[in-house]
Coordinates of C-alpha atoms in Angstrom, one line a residue:
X1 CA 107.9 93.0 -1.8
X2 CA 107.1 92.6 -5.4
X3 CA 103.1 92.9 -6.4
X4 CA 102.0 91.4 -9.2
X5 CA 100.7 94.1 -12.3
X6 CA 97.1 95.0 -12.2
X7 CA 96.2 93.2 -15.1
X8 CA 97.1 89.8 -14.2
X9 CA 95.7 90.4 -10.6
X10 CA 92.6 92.2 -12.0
X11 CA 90.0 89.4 -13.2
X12 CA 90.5 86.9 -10.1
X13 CA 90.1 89.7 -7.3
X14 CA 87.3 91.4 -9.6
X15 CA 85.5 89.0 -9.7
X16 CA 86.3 87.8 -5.8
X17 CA 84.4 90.9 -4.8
X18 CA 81.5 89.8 -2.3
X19 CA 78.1 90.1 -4.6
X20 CA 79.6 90.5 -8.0
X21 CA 79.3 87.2 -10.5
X22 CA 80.6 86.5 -13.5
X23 CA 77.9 87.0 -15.8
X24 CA 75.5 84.5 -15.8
X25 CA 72.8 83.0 -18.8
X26 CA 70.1 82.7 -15.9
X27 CA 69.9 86.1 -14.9
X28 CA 66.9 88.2 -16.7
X29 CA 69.5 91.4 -17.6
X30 CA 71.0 87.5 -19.7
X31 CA 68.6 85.1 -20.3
X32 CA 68.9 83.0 -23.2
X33 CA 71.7 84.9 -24.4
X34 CA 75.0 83.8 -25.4
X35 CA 78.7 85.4 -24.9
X36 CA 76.9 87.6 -28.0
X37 CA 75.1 90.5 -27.1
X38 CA 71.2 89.2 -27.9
X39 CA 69.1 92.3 -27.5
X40 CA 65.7 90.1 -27.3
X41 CA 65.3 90.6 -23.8
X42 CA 65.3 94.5 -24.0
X43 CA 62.1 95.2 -26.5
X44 CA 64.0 96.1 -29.5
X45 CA 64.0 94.7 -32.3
X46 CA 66.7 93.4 -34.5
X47 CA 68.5 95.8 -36.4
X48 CA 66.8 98.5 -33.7
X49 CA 69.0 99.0 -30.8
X50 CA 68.3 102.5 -30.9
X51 CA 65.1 103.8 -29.6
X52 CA 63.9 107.3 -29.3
X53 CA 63.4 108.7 -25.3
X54 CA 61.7 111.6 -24.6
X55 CA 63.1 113.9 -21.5
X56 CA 60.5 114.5 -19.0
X57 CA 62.6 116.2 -16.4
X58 CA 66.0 117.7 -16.1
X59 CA 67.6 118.1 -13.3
X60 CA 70.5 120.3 -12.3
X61 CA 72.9 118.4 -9.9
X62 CA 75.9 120.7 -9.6
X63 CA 76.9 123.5 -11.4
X64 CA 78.5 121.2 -14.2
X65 CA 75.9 117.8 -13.5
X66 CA 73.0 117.6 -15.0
X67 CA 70.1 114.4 -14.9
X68 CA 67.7 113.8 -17.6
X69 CA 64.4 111.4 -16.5
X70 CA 63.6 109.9 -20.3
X71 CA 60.7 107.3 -21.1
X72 CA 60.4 106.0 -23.9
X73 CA 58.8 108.0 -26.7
X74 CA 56.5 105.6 -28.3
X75 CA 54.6 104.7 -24.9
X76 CA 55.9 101.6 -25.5
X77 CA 57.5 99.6 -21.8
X78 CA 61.1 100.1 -21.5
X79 CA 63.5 97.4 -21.7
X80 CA 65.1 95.2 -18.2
X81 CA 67.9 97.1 -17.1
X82 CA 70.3 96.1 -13.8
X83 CA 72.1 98.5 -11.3
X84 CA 75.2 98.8 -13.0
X85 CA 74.3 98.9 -16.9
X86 CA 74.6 101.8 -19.5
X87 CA 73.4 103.2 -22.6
X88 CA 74.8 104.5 -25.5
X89 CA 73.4 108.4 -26.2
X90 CA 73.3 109.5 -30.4
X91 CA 73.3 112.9 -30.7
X92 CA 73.5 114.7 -34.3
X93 CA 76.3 117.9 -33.9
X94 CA 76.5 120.6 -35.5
X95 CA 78.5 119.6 -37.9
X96 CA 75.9 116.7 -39.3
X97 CA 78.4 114.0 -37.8
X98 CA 76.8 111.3 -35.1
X99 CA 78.7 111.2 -31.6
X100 CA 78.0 108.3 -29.1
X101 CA 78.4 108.4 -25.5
X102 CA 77.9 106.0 -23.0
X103 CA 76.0 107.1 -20.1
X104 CA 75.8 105.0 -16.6
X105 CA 71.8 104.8 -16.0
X106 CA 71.4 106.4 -12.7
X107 CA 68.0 105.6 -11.1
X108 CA 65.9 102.5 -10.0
X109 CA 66.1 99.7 -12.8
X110 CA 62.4 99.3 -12.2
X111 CA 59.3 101.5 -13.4
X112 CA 58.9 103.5 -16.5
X113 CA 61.5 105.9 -16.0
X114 CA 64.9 106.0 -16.7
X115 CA 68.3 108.4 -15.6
X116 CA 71.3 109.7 -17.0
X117 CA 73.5 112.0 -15.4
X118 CA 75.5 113.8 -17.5
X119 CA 78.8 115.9 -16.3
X120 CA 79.9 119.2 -18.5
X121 CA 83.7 118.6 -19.7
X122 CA 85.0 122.2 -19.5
X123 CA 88.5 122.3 -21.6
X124 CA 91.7 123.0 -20.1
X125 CA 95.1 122.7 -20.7
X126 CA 94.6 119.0 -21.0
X127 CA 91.4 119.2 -23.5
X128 CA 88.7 120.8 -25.3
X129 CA 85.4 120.8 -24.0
X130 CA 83.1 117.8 -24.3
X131 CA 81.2 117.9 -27.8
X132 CA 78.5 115.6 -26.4
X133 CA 78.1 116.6 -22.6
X134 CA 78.2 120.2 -23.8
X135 CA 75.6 119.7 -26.5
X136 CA 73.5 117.6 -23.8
X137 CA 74.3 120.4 -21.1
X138 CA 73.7 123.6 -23.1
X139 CA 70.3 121.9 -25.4
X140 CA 68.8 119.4 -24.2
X141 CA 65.7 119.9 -21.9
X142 CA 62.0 118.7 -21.0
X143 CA 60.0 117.5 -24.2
X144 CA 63.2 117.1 -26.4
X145 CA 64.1 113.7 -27.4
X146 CA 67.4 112.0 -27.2
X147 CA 68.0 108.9 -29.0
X148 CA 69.3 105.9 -26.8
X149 CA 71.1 102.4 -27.1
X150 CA 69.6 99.4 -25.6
X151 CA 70.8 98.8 -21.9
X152 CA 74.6 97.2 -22.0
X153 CA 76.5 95.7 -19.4
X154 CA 77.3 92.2 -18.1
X155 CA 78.9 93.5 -14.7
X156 CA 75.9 93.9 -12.2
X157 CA 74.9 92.4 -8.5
X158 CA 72.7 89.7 -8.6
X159 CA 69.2 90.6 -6.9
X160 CA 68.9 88.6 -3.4
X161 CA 65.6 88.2 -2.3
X162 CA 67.4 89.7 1.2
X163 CA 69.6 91.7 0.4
X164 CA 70.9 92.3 3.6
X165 CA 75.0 91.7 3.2
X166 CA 77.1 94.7 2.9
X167 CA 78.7 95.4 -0.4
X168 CA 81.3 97.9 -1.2
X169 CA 81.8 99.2 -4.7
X170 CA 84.9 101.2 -6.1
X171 CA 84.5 103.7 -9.5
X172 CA 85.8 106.0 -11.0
X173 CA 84.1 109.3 -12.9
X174 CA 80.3 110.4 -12.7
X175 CA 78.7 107.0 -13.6

């Protein structure tokens, strides 16, 4: 039996997945917006997609896992997010270079308060440790700030009034 490679079987059965869409211009996490990313919808300005987040909490998961609860630092309302979005994390090392990271957010999309959950990359014979998830792990606590993207992500479930159908997701890593 021959299968056909992943990538040409990929988009059609992705996509064929009960409760997953191909993203949409009528959704709110989309609105208005075309192929582009158009950061309108998410209260930053243009030219701004970073924003300042203060951490209010963190969370030990697991020895290694660790959450931080952020809201935004200038009182303002955060932006619309959807289960299944990210954001990019700037963090200033040591070094004076900028690192980004892309964190899955991890709580509720609603209220004023988001999650990241953050996994420590120990090195190994395969790799060093993580620059960012060790500066995160080892520094970062309640009261410090982190800097933070705009929510990304175009794969997402729509939101059903009644949500009552089953739906099985696959992943891979922390997020």
């Amino acid at each position: 039996m021959r299968l056909p490679s992943p990538s040409s079987a990929l988009p059609g059965s992705f996509h064929a997945v009960r409760g997953i869409r191909r993203p949409r211009t009528d959704h709110p996490a989309r609105r208005g917006r075309s192929a582009r990313r158009d950061h309108q919808d998410t209260g930053v300005q243009p030219g701004g997609i970073w924003r300042p987040w203060k951490v209010v909490e963190r969370r030990t998961e697991t020895p290694d896992v660790v959450s931080f609860l952020l809201r935004p630092a200038d009182g303002e309302r955060p932006p619309h997010t959807c289960a299944g979005q990210y954001v990019s994390v700037r963090v200033r090392m040591a070094d004076g270079v900028h690192q980004l990271r892309q964190y899955s957010l991890s709580s509720d999309p609603g209220g004023e308060l988001r999650r990241i959950t953050v996994k420590r990359r120990k090195g190994d014979a395969e790799g060093p440790d993580g620059e960012v998830s060790t500066l995160l792990y080892d520094h970062v606590g309640a009261g410090d700030e982190l800097l933070l993207s705009a929510p990304f992500g175009d794969v997402f479930l729509d939101d059903p009034v009644d949500a009552t159908t089953p739906v099985v997701l696959i992943s891979a890593g922390i997020g």
